[in-house]
């Protein structure tokens, strides 16, 4: 079984969000199960570490149609963790200074990328049985396949899976681009059109053999307008081919037994090191030493992450006797709010504004509880990382949070609440504090969290099952 995984970002080469984590770890897990997995992504010349670029071999050069023009494309390759990586090279499109996306010509950049992936198959020694494309940037891959390529020599019998990581970004552009840039004849407008625009994600949902998303609950939720960013109408009609598989985390990388960022290592059987991590974390964040529970937040500050609820009852949480450690950046109102809370409780609230991976691991290890009250959450990795470090999650029951954190009351590993309501969140926090005060029970819960399995092994098997099922038809 040969699987080509198409993504606009992948760890360790270029990352802006969760897609890069998945594209970096799922293919590796597929390879471990005996699948021949390859990944294709753009060669972001200014972002990818030059040491990797130096290792890449150029294996093909050709031109790619973009509307009425032909653009140069080079394909480079390297092998990492038994996975072959292909890089689509065109400096005009991918040598940019300010991040991966957000340019005036993003539509054209990812039209080029998707079309180049299709063209590349003529030149490389890898004929996929299944192509798994991800998010709007690669959404045109299955569209080109089904409208322009599937009857061409060498392209027969490929199945297409499309995976939605973030339904908020759909690749919506003006209809006038259809021939001029996308290069698809106007007679196919109905495949790409949605609510008066071109919508790349909608087109992929339309034509793919299977649509997956990153948790079973989210696959259900996106049928509802509250979550769907407008795509529920098409998703409801394609429900028969949609499903959700929970993402995993890289449990070798996130491992408190070996993590070199931690002041002390520990395991589920011997958690003494976790107490050292807590003590050092309080010190690092300039907080008073003491045995009070430490509740942590590590996040982007975006609307759907639910910090509105935290703001409403922050003082009540503090009145329960907590210390808080917050790492994040994003919407200004939350940055300012947490900064003010640090001023209000200088020795009990620590706030670091920014993105800091090393500090995040010390917080996952040093905190007692991890708060994630998301309004919506396709999968969520932070709660799984917290569990891995024995830090008990407090989450709202939505999307992947619901699928990964079962309440302690149901013999699970965390504290959950259902309504998007600050009083409900507060009562979950209160329940956590009550159990924390029963120290022996808390120790057992924390060890149980560490033993929960969120490795990719289980989900990789689900993907393989899906690929095999598709390919037998
Ligand atoms: P999303 O992809 O929506 O941001 P996830 O929970 O799926 O949310 O993944 C977030 C990842 O980013 C986690 O690995 C988390 O530790 C990390 N992260 C988020 N904010 C920060 C930050 N400020 N500093 C370091 N790591 C962060």
Tab-separated table of C-alpha atoms and ligand atoms in Angstrom:
chain	number	residue	atom	x	y	z
A	1	UNK	CA	0.000	0.000	0.000
A	2	UNK	CA	1.445	3.337	-1.107
A	3	UNK	CA	0.075	6.527	0.418
A	4	UNK	CA	0.947	10.049	-0.650
A	5	UNK	CA	0.213	12.563	2.102
A	6	UNK	CA	-0.228	16.105	0.729
A	7	UNK	CA	0.145	18.935	3.226
A	8	UNK	CA	1.136	22.590	3.083
A	9	UNK	CA	3.255	22.169	6.230
A	10	UNK	CA	4.949	19.335	8.123
A	11	UNK	CA	7.222	19.047	11.119
A	12	UNK	CA	10.199	19.376	11.311
A	13	UNK	CA	10.371	21.448	8.107
A	14	UNK	CA	7.735	24.169	8.374
A	15	UNK	CA	4.889	24.638	10.833
A	16	UNK	CA	2.159	27.091	11.692
A	17	UNK	CA	-0.290	24.805	13.511
A	18	UNK	CA	-1.593	21.349	14.277
A	19	UNK	CA	-1.531	20.203	10.626
A	20	UNK	CA	2.277	20.253	10.735
A	21	UNK	CA	2.272	17.976	13.803
A	22	UNK	CA	-0.021	15.487	12.101
A	23	UNK	CA	1.858	15.591	8.783
A	24	UNK	CA	5.081	15.068	10.730
A	25	UNK	CA	3.923	12.104	12.780
A	26	UNK	CA	1.100	10.206	11.036
A	27	UNK	CA	3.174	9.195	7.961
A	28	UNK	CA	5.903	7.972	10.319
A	29	UNK	CA	3.328	5.880	12.185
A	30	UNK	CA	1.949	4.560	8.866
A	31	UNK	CA	5.466	3.550	7.835
A	32	UNK	CA	5.909	1.724	11.147
A	33	UNK	CA	2.833	-0.344	10.212
A	34	UNK	CA	4.350	-1.307	6.867
A	35	UNK	CA	2.732	1.314	4.623
A	36	UNK	CA	4.953	2.971	2.027
A	37	UNK	CA	4.286	6.563	3.031
A	38	UNK	CA	5.444	9.698	1.260
A	39	UNK	CA	4.746	13.339	2.069
A	40	UNK	CA	4.711	16.224	-0.386
A	41	UNK	CA	4.861	19.872	0.663
A	42	UNK	CA	6.112	23.209	-0.705
A	43	UNK	CA	9.812	24.035	-0.465
A	44	UNK	CA	9.592	27.184	1.667
A	45	UNK	CA	13.143	28.239	0.945
A	46	UNK	CA	13.305	30.891	3.665
A	47	UNK	CA	11.656	28.804	6.389
A	48	UNK	CA	13.039	25.280	6.117
A	49	UNK	CA	16.298	24.738	7.973
A	50	UNK	CA	19.160	25.086	5.418
A	51	UNK	CA	20.714	21.880	6.809
A	52	UNK	CA	17.696	19.966	5.482
A	53	UNK	CA	17.725	21.799	2.160
A	54	UNK	CA	21.372	20.859	1.716
A	55	UNK	CA	20.481	17.157	2.068
A	56	UNK	CA	17.796	17.246	-0.623
A	57	UNK	CA	18.361	15.751	-4.065
A	58	UNK	CA	16.714	17.309	-7.128
A	59	UNK	CA	14.863	14.499	-8.886
A	60	UNK	CA	12.700	16.223	-11.498
A	61	UNK	CA	12.097	19.520	-13.270
A	62	UNK	CA	9.083	20.313	-15.419
A	63	UNK	CA	6.467	22.986	-15.956
A	64	UNK	CA	3.024	23.182	-14.401
A	65	UNK	CA	-0.034	24.819	-15.974
A	66	UNK	CA	-1.429	27.676	-13.868
A	67	UNK	CA	-4.418	29.038	-15.779
A	68	UNK	CA	-3.040	29.861	-19.243
A	69	UNK	CA	0.618	30.007	-18.119
A	70	UNK	CA	3.271	27.383	-17.491
A	71	UNK	CA	5.373	27.752	-14.368
A	72	UNK	CA	8.667	26.107	-13.455
A	73	UNK	CA	8.566	23.326	-10.891
A	74	UNK	CA	11.455	21.437	-9.326
A	75	UNK	CA	10.958	18.375	-7.131
A	76	UNK	CA	13.458	17.663	-4.383
A	77	UNK	CA	13.463	14.786	-1.990
A	78	UNK	CA	14.906	13.433	1.220
A	79	UNK	CA	14.129	10.495	3.496
A	80	UNK	CA	13.450	10.931	7.210
A	81	UNK	CA	12.143	8.270	9.641
A	82	UNK	CA	11.417	5.844	6.761
A	83	UNK	CA	9.195	8.425	5.090
A	84	UNK	CA	10.042	9.903	1.680
A	85	UNK	CA	9.488	13.661	1.586
A	86	UNK	CA	8.989	15.468	-1.711
A	87	UNK	CA	9.338	19.240	-1.882
A	88	UNK	CA	7.746	21.353	-4.592
A	89	UNK	CA	10.208	24.052	-5.563
A	90	UNK	CA	9.319	27.362	-7.148
A	91	UNK	CA	10.927	30.403	-5.560
A	92	UNK	CA	8.427	32.825	-7.029
A	93	UNK	CA	5.650	31.123	-5.059
A	94	UNK	CA	7.404	29.761	-1.988
A	95	UNK	CA	10.429	31.909	-1.232
A	96	UNK	CA	8.608	34.420	0.951
A	97	UNK	CA	9.697	36.360	3.999
A	98	UNK	CA	6.660	36.579	6.260
A	99	UNK	CA	5.406	33.139	7.166
A	100	UNK	CA	3.748	30.420	5.159
A	101	UNK	CA	0.401	32.002	4.249
A	102	UNK	CA	-1.378	35.323	4.188
A	103	UNK	CA	-0.179	36.658	0.817
A	104	UNK	CA	-2.298	38.408	-1.828
A	105	UNK	CA	-1.720	35.511	-4.221
A	106	UNK	CA	-2.378	32.570	-1.858
A	107	UNK	CA	-5.011	31.219	-4.242
A	108	UNK	CA	-2.467	31.045	-7.061
A	109	UNK	CA	0.299	29.702	-4.797
A	110	UNK	CA	-1.752	26.707	-3.724
A	111	UNK	CA	-3.290	26.185	-7.154
A	112	UNK	CA	0.294	25.825	-8.324
A	113	UNK	CA	1.157	23.496	-5.436
A	114	UNK	CA	-1.835	21.206	-5.966
A	115	UNK	CA	-1.402	21.055	-9.721
A	116	UNK	CA	2.336	20.431	-9.292
A	117	UNK	CA	1.545	17.441	-7.047
A	118	UNK	CA	-0.579	15.976	-9.838
A	119	UNK	CA	2.082	16.633	-12.497
A	120	UNK	CA	4.850	15.290	-10.263
A	121	UNK	CA	3.341	11.797	-10.436
A	122	UNK	CA	4.511	11.506	-14.067
A	123	UNK	CA	8.127	12.037	-13.053
A	124	UNK	CA	8.675	10.249	-9.755
A	125	UNK	CA	9.039	6.612	-8.954
A	126	UNK	CA	6.059	6.465	-6.599
A	127	UNK	CA	2.598	5.684	-7.823
A	128	UNK	CA	0.210	6.115	-4.879
A	129	UNK	CA	-2.745	3.842	-4.219
A	130	UNK	CA	-4.215	6.575	-2.046
A	131	UNK	CA	-3.643	10.316	-1.915
A	132	UNK	CA	-4.552	11.899	1.416
A	133	UNK	CA	-4.800	15.682	0.979
A	134	UNK	CA	-5.187	18.088	3.872
A	135	UNK	CA	-6.981	21.391	4.400
A	136	UNK	CA	-7.744	24.041	1.796
A	137	UNK	CA	-4.175	24.450	0.567
A	138	UNK	CA	-4.196	20.906	-0.833
A	139	UNK	CA	-7.935	20.690	-1.479
A	140	UNK	CA	-7.553	21.048	-5.241
A	141	UNK	CA	-5.528	17.820	-5.470
A	142	UNK	CA	-8.606	15.541	-5.462
A	143	UNK	CA	-10.424	18.088	-7.624
A	144	UNK	CA	-7.757	18.075	-10.331
A	145	UNK	CA	-7.598	14.310	-10.082
A	146	UNK	CA	-11.277	13.746	-10.609
A	147	UNK	CA	-11.872	16.481	-13.208
A	148	UNK	CA	-8.653	16.484	-15.254
A	149	UNK	CA	-6.318	13.573	-14.533
A	150	UNK	CA	-8.081	10.349	-13.660
A	151	UNK	CA	-8.455	9.222	-17.282
A	152	UNK	CA	-4.879	10.023	-18.228
A	153	UNK	CA	-2.285	7.280	-18.664
A	154	UNK	CA	-0.639	6.386	-15.345
A	155	UNK	CA	-3.321	7.986	-13.196
A	156	UNK	CA	-5.833	5.181	-13.025
A	157	UNK	CA	-7.103	3.671	-9.815
A	158	UNK	CA	-5.958	6.270	-7.287
A	159	UNK	CA	-8.304	6.873	-4.348
A	160	UNK	CA	-8.603	10.268	-2.688
A	161	UNK	CA	-9.042	11.015	1.005
A	162	UNK	CA	-9.488	14.606	2.097
A	163	UNK	CA	-8.834	15.547	5.733
A	164	UNK	CA	-10.218	18.660	7.410
A	165	UNK	CA	-8.050	20.004	10.229
A	166	UNK	CA	-9.445	23.510	10.296
A	167	UNK	CA	-12.821	24.145	8.739
A	168	UNK	CA	-12.502	27.885	9.411
A	169	UNK	CA	-10.148	28.235	6.436
A	170	UNK	CA	-11.775	26.987	3.258
A	171	UNK	CA	-9.892	28.664	0.425
A	172	UNK	CA	-12.677	31.005	-0.682
A	173	UNK	CA	-11.945	33.196	-3.671
A	174	UNK	CA	-13.767	35.031	-6.442
A	175	UNK	CA	-15.467	32.901	-9.098
A	176	UNK	CA	-13.558	34.767	-11.802
A	177	UNK	CA	-10.405	32.785	-10.880
A	178	UNK	CA	-11.809	29.486	-12.094
A	179	UNK	CA	-10.306	29.469	-15.581
A	180	UNK	CA	-7.743	32.246	-15.293
A	181	UNK	CA	-5.917	30.839	-12.238
A	182	UNK	CA	-7.364	27.477	-11.219
A	183	UNK	CA	-7.370	26.292	-14.812
A	184	UNK	CA	-10.619	24.364	-14.556
A	185	UNK	CA	-13.132	24.733	-17.415
A	186	UNK	CA	-16.173	26.827	-16.531
A	187	UNK	CA	-18.466	23.884	-17.201
A	188	UNK	CA	-17.300	22.458	-13.845
A	189	UNK	CA	-18.276	25.588	-11.907
A	190	UNK	CA	-20.892	23.726	-9.890
A	191	UNK	CA	-18.184	21.512	-8.358
A	192	UNK	CA	-16.198	24.473	-7.047
A	193	UNK	CA	-18.910	27.047	-6.386
A	194	UNK	CA	-20.433	27.579	-2.929
A	195	UNK	CA	-22.398	30.585	-1.711
A	196	UNK	CA	-21.352	32.583	-4.765
A	197	UNK	CA	-17.597	31.981	-4.354
A	198	UNK	CA	-15.018	29.461	-5.401
A	199	UNK	CA	-14.567	27.263	-2.351
A	200	UNK	CA	-11.636	24.811	-2.574
A	201	UNK	CA	-12.612	22.859	0.542
A	202	UNK	CA	-16.185	22.422	-0.622
A	203	UNK	CA	-14.919	21.091	-3.966
A	204	UNK	CA	-12.686	18.554	-2.208
A	205	UNK	CA	-15.608	17.395	-0.062
A	206	UNK	CA	-17.641	16.994	-3.227
A	207	UNK	CA	-15.204	14.837	-5.190
A	208	UNK	CA	-13.128	12.866	-2.643
A	209	UNK	CA	-13.810	9.198	-1.986
A	210	UNK	CA	-13.666	9.822	1.770
A	211	UNK	CA	-13.627	12.905	3.966
A	212	UNK	CA	-12.049	12.627	7.377
A	213	UNK	CA	-11.578	15.010	10.233
A	214	UNK	CA	-9.453	14.903	13.332
A	215	UNK	CA	-11.866	13.505	15.913
A	216	UNK	CA	-15.099	11.493	15.786
A	217	UNK	CA	-17.053	14.142	17.710
A	218	UNK	CA	-15.880	16.937	15.421
A	219	UNK	CA	-17.036	14.889	12.412
A	220	UNK	CA	-20.543	15.066	13.884
A	221	UNK	CA	-20.296	18.669	15.080
A	222	UNK	CA	-19.422	20.103	11.673
A	223	UNK	CA	-22.823	19.007	10.395
A	224	UNK	CA	-24.149	21.801	12.606
A	225	UNK	CA	-23.959	25.475	11.554
A	226	UNK	CA	-22.588	26.432	14.985
A	227	UNK	CA	-19.324	24.671	14.064
A	228	UNK	CA	-19.312	24.462	10.281
A	229	UNK	CA	-18.383	27.976	9.123
A	230	UNK	CA	-21.082	27.564	6.499
A	231	UNK	CA	-20.086	24.137	5.159
A	232	UNK	CA	-22.803	22.131	6.959
A	233	UNK	CA	-25.081	22.066	3.898
A	234	UNK	CA	-22.542	20.237	1.760
A	235	UNK	CA	-21.305	18.083	4.648
A	236	UNK	CA	-24.786	16.875	5.510
A	237	UNK	CA	-25.230	15.609	1.957
A	238	UNK	CA	-21.814	13.897	2.077
A	239	UNK	CA	-22.252	12.451	5.537
A	240	UNK	CA	-22.147	8.908	4.130
A	241	UNK	CA	-18.468	9.286	3.284
A	242	UNK	CA	-17.328	11.330	6.306
A	243	UNK	CA	-15.712	10.098	9.519
A	244	UNK	CA	-13.322	11.262	12.239
A	245	UNK	CA	-10.142	9.734	13.658
A	246	UNK	CA	-8.543	11.199	16.754
A	247	UNK	CA	-5.033	12.564	16.246
A	248	UNK	CA	-2.221	11.222	18.366
A	249	UNK	CA	0.898	12.876	19.771
A	250	UNK	CA	4.530	11.945	19.367
A	251	UNK	CA	4.984	10.096	22.657
A	252	UNK	CA	8.732	9.760	22.134
A	253	UNK	CA	9.139	13.503	21.887
A	254	UNK	CA	6.697	14.294	24.704
A	255	UNK	CA	8.097	11.986	27.332
A	256	UNK	CA	8.612	13.148	30.927
A	257	UNK	CA	11.030	10.246	31.466
A	258	UNK	CA	13.482	11.618	28.914
A	259	UNK	CA	12.505	15.256	28.218
A	260	UNK	CA	15.760	17.182	28.474
A	261	UNK	CA	13.963	20.503	29.044
A	262	UNK	CA	12.733	19.402	32.472
A	263	UNK	CA	14.653	20.098	35.663
A	264	UNK	CA	13.867	16.516	36.739
A	265	UNK	CA	12.495	13.504	34.883
A	266	UNK	CA	9.763	11.246	36.179
A	267	UNK	CA	7.430	8.396	35.296
A	268	UNK	CA	3.990	7.152	36.291
A	269	UNK	CA	5.635	4.798	38.792
A	270	UNK	CA	7.936	7.373	40.305
A	271	UNK	CA	6.596	10.897	40.254
A	272	UNK	CA	9.069	12.524	42.637
A	273	UNK	CA	10.546	14.463	39.727
A	274	UNK	CA	7.176	16.100	39.032
A	275	UNK	CA	7.293	17.813	42.442
A	276	UNK	CA	10.747	19.148	41.570
A	277	UNK	CA	9.375	20.422	38.241
A	278	UNK	CA	6.594	22.247	40.106
A	279	UNK	CA	8.974	23.868	42.552
A	280	UNK	CA	11.297	25.033	39.761
A	281	UNK	CA	8.402	26.258	37.637
A	282	UNK	CA	7.098	28.460	40.457
A	283	UNK	CA	10.589	29.818	40.851
A	284	UNK	CA	11.045	30.389	37.089
A	285	UNK	CA	7.739	32.269	36.858
A	286	UNK	CA	8.565	34.379	39.927
A	287	UNK	CA	5.777	32.899	42.056
A	288	UNK	CA	5.781	32.093	45.756
A	289	UNK	CA	6.727	28.557	46.758
A	290	UNK	CA	3.947	26.458	48.276
A	291	UNK	CA	1.695	23.464	47.929
A	292	UNK	CA	-1.359	25.155	46.377
A	293	UNK	CA	-2.501	23.578	43.099
A	294	UNK	CA	-1.083	25.129	39.929
A	295	UNK	CA	-3.537	25.465	37.070
A	296	UNK	CA	-1.982	26.073	33.643
A	297	UNK	CA	-3.034	27.443	30.266
A	298	UNK	CA	-0.872	27.055	27.151
A	299	UNK	CA	-2.600	28.294	24.033
A	300	UNK	CA	-3.091	30.639	21.181
A	301	UNK	CA	-5.491	33.316	22.361
A	302	UNK	CA	-8.170	32.881	19.734
A	303	UNK	CA	-11.887	33.308	20.174
A	304	UNK	CA	-12.726	29.622	19.898
A	305	UNK	CA	-10.285	28.669	22.664
A	306	UNK	CA	-12.869	29.834	25.219
A	307	UNK	CA	-10.876	32.247	27.381
A	308	UNK	CA	-13.923	34.419	27.619
A	309	UNK	CA	-15.109	31.943	30.285
A	310	UNK	CA	-11.815	32.168	32.161
A	311	UNK	CA	-12.005	35.938	32.220
A	312	UNK	CA	-15.503	35.849	33.671
A	313	UNK	CA	-14.583	33.753	36.719
A	314	UNK	CA	-10.845	34.263	37.124
A	315	UNK	CA	-11.182	35.833	40.578
A	316	UNK	CA	-13.420	32.992	41.740
A	317	UNK	CA	-10.778	30.492	40.610
A	318	UNK	CA	-8.134	32.376	42.539
A	319	UNK	CA	-10.420	32.483	45.591
A	320	UNK	CA	-10.399	28.664	45.586
A	321	UNK	CA	-6.697	28.842	46.419
A	322	UNK	CA	-5.006	28.267	43.055
A	323	UNK	CA	-1.838	29.499	41.491
A	324	UNK	CA	-1.998	30.047	37.737
A	325	UNK	CA	0.649	29.835	35.026
A	326	UNK	CA	-0.319	31.101	31.589
A	327	UNK	CA	1.678	30.876	28.354
A	328	UNK	CA	0.248	32.270	25.164
A	329	UNK	CA	-0.288	35.072	22.745
A	330	UNK	CA	-2.874	36.162	20.252
A	331	UNK	CA	-5.892	38.389	20.703
A	332	UNK	CA	-4.850	41.529	22.487
A	333	UNK	CA	-7.745	41.573	24.955
A	334	UNK	CA	-6.607	38.265	26.460
A	335	UNK	CA	-2.946	39.203	26.475
A	336	UNK	CA	-3.886	42.340	28.393
A	337	UNK	CA	-6.245	40.461	30.693
A	338	UNK	CA	-3.650	37.896	31.788
A	339	UNK	CA	-1.055	40.607	32.195
A	340	UNK	CA	-3.436	42.463	34.493
A	341	UNK	CA	-4.093	39.311	36.455
A	342	UNK	CA	-0.357	38.991	36.982
A	343	UNK	CA	-0.331	42.541	38.358
A	344	UNK	CA	-3.357	41.759	40.554
A	345	UNK	CA	-1.817	38.536	41.946
A	346	UNK	CA	1.928	39.072	41.482
A	347	UNK	CA	3.050	36.060	43.502
A	348	UNK	CA	0.232	33.727	42.413
A	349	UNK	CA	-0.256	34.358	38.677
A	350	UNK	CA	2.604	34.002	36.200
A	351	UNK	CA	2.119	35.097	32.589
A	352	UNK	CA	4.531	34.673	29.683
A	353	UNK	CA	3.364	36.365	26.506
A	354	UNK	CA	4.680	34.610	23.429
A	355	UNK	CA	5.384	31.204	21.954
A	356	UNK	CA	7.991	29.178	23.805
A	357	UNK	CA	8.184	25.422	23.275
A	358	UNK	CA	10.790	24.743	25.962
A	359	UNK	CA	8.827	26.669	28.588
A	360	UNK	CA	5.618	24.940	27.496
A	361	UNK	CA	7.133	21.554	28.368
A	362	UNK	CA	8.277	22.793	31.770
A	363	UNK	CA	4.729	24.034	32.398
A	364	UNK	CA	3.122	20.760	31.267
A	365	UNK	CA	5.438	19.010	33.739
A	366	UNK	CA	5.265	21.474	36.635
A	367	UNK	CA	1.525	22.201	36.717
A	368	UNK	CA	-1.122	20.104	38.490
A	369	UNK	CA	-4.055	20.916	36.206
A	370	UNK	CA	-4.457	22.087	32.633
A	371	UNK	CA	-7.420	24.254	31.648
A	372	UNK	CA	-8.806	24.098	28.094
A	373	UNK	CA	-12.371	25.462	27.955
A	374	UNK	CA	-12.615	25.624	24.138
A	375	UNK	CA	-15.809	26.735	22.475
A	376	UNK	CA	-14.919	24.354	19.644
A	377	UNK	CA	-11.883	22.099	19.234
A	378	UNK	CA	-11.388	19.863	16.171
A	379	UNK	CA	-8.963	17.616	18.085
A	380	UNK	CA	-6.646	19.488	20.440
A	381	UNK	CA	-3.169	18.253	21.241
A	382	UNK	CA	-2.443	20.292	24.354
A	383	UNK	CA	-4.763	18.215	26.579
A	384	UNK	CA	-3.025	15.028	25.403
A	385	UNK	CA	0.403	16.468	26.128
A	386	UNK	CA	-0.817	17.541	29.587
A	387	UNK	CA	-2.037	13.983	30.253
A	388	UNK	CA	1.296	12.572	29.136
A	389	UNK	CA	3.009	14.751	31.765
A	390	UNK	CA	0.554	13.718	34.497
A	391	UNK	CA	-1.213	17.071	34.546
A	392	UNK	CA	-4.949	16.627	34.933
A	393	UNK	CA	-7.004	18.306	32.178
A	394	UNK	CA	-10.132	20.362	32.803
A	395	UNK	CA	-11.900	20.658	29.454
A	396	UNK	CA	-15.182	21.516	27.814
A	397	UNK	CA	-16.845	18.522	26.201
A	398	UNK	CA	-16.460	19.463	22.574
A	399	UNK	CA	-14.719	17.913	19.542
A	400	UNK	CA	-11.523	16.050	20.321
A	401	UNK	CA	-11.597	17.196	23.946
A	402	UNK	CA	-14.722	15.131	24.444
A	403	UNK	CA	-13.123	12.138	22.716
A	404	UNK	CA	-9.854	12.264	24.665
A	405	UNK	CA	-10.870	13.318	28.196
A	406	UNK	CA	-13.491	11.262	30.026
A	407	UNK	CA	-14.630	12.698	33.344
A	408	UNK	CA	-13.237	11.278	36.588
A	409	UNK	CA	-16.860	10.667	37.602
A	410	UNK	CA	-17.056	8.150	34.722
A	411	UNK	CA	-13.779	6.543	35.718
A	412	UNK	CA	-11.815	8.772	33.359
A	413	UNK	CA	-8.786	11.034	33.554
A	414	UNK	CA	-10.020	14.625	33.824
A	415	UNK	CA	-12.773	17.057	34.680
A	416	UNK	CA	-15.267	18.026	32.012
A	417	UNK	CA	-18.194	20.386	31.590
A	418	UNK	CA	-20.731	20.559	28.806
A	419	UNK	CA	-22.261	24.025	28.487
A	420	UNK	CA	-20.273	26.983	27.237
A	421	UNK	CA	-20.861	28.669	30.548
A	422	UNK	CA	-18.413	30.059	33.092
A	423	UNK	CA	-20.366	28.761	36.122
A	424	UNK	CA	-20.178	25.238	34.692
A	425	UNK	CA	-16.468	25.619	34.055
A	426	UNK	CA	-15.979	26.897	37.591
A	427	UNK	CA	-17.753	23.905	39.053
A	428	UNK	CA	-15.403	21.569	37.114
A	429	UNK	CA	-12.430	23.541	38.479
A	430	UNK	CA	-13.914	23.270	41.974
A	431	UNK	CA	-14.307	19.505	41.636
A	432	UNK	CA	-10.673	19.285	40.581
A	433	UNK	CA	-9.591	21.283	43.632
A	434	UNK	CA	-11.616	19.049	45.951
A	435	UNK	CA	-9.896	15.957	44.623
A	436	UNK	CA	-6.509	17.677	44.710
A	437	UNK	CA	-6.996	18.165	48.443
A	438	UNK	CA	-7.271	14.378	48.839
A	439	UNK	CA	-3.618	14.011	48.024
A	440	UNK	CA	-3.329	10.237	47.739
A	441	UNK	CA	-6.242	10.041	45.315
A	442	UNK	CA	-4.823	12.912	43.281
A	443	UNK	CA	-1.476	11.141	42.968
A	444	UNK	CA	-3.229	8.071	41.601
A	445	UNK	CA	-5.217	10.158	39.113
A	446	UNK	CA	-2.092	11.891	37.865
A	447	UNK	CA	-0.380	8.509	37.340
A	448	UNK	CA	-3.467	7.234	35.519
A	449	UNK	CA	-3.299	10.262	33.201
A	450	UNK	CA	0.297	9.400	32.354
A	451	UNK	CA	-0.655	5.840	31.460
A	452	UNK	CA	-3.420	6.873	29.026
A	453	UNK	CA	-2.305	6.046	25.476
A	454	UNK	CA	-2.385	8.894	22.970
A	455	UNK	CA	0.314	7.586	20.675
A	456	UNK	CA	-0.368	7.504	16.935
A	457	UNK	CA	-0.423	3.717	16.831
A	458	UNK	CA	-4.197	3.354	17.267
A	459	UNK	CA	-5.184	6.106	14.807
A	460	UNK	CA	-2.628	5.001	12.220
A	461	UNK	CA	-4.412	1.629	12.184
A	462	UNK	CA	-7.743	3.367	11.600
A	463	UNK	CA	-6.322	5.320	8.645
A	464	UNK	CA	-4.800	2.159	7.211
A	465	UNK	CA	-8.155	0.388	7.551
A	466	UNK	CA	-9.784	3.222	5.624
A	467	UNK	CA	-7.140	3.244	2.882
A	468	UNK	CA	-7.433	-0.529	2.461
A	469	UNK	CA	-11.200	-0.423	2.329
A	470	UNK	CA	-11.070	2.229	-0.388
A	471	UNK	CA	-8.533	0.391	-2.402
A	472	UNK	CA	-10.328	-2.910	-2.553
A	473	UNK	CA	-13.188	-1.365	-4.600
B	1	LIG	P1	-4.212	24.554	18.001
B	1	LIG	O1	-3.596	23.698	16.936
B	1	LIG	O2	-5.636	24.945	17.748
B	1	LIG	O3	-3.372	25.737	18.399
B	1	LIG	P2	-3.727	22.267	19.715
B	1	LIG	O4	-4.047	21.991	21.144
B	1	LIG	O5	-4.149	21.242	18.717
B	1	LIG	O6	-4.303	23.690	19.360
B	1	LIG	O7	-2.155	22.417	19.551
B	1	LIG	C1	-1.488	23.449	20.178
B	1	LIG	C2	-0.004	23.110	20.235
B	1	LIG	O8	0.726	24.318	20.297
B	1	LIG	C3	0.366	22.339	21.489
B	1	LIG	O9	1.479	21.527	21.193
B	1	LIG	C4	0.765	23.447	22.468
B	1	LIG	O10	1.672	23.002	23.458
B	1	LIG	C5	1.428	24.420	21.533
B	1	LIG	N1	1.348	25.811	21.977
B	1	LIG	C6	0.251	26.620	21.957
B	1	LIG	N2	0.560	27.845	22.406
B	1	LIG	C7	1.865	27.805	22.727
B	1	LIG	C8	2.803	28.779	23.250
B	1	LIG	N3	2.422	30.016	23.513
B	1	LIG	N4	4.069	28.398	23.422
B	1	LIG	C9	4.469	27.133	23.147
B	1	LIG	N5	3.659	26.181	22.659
B	1	LIG	C10	2.371	26.511	22.449
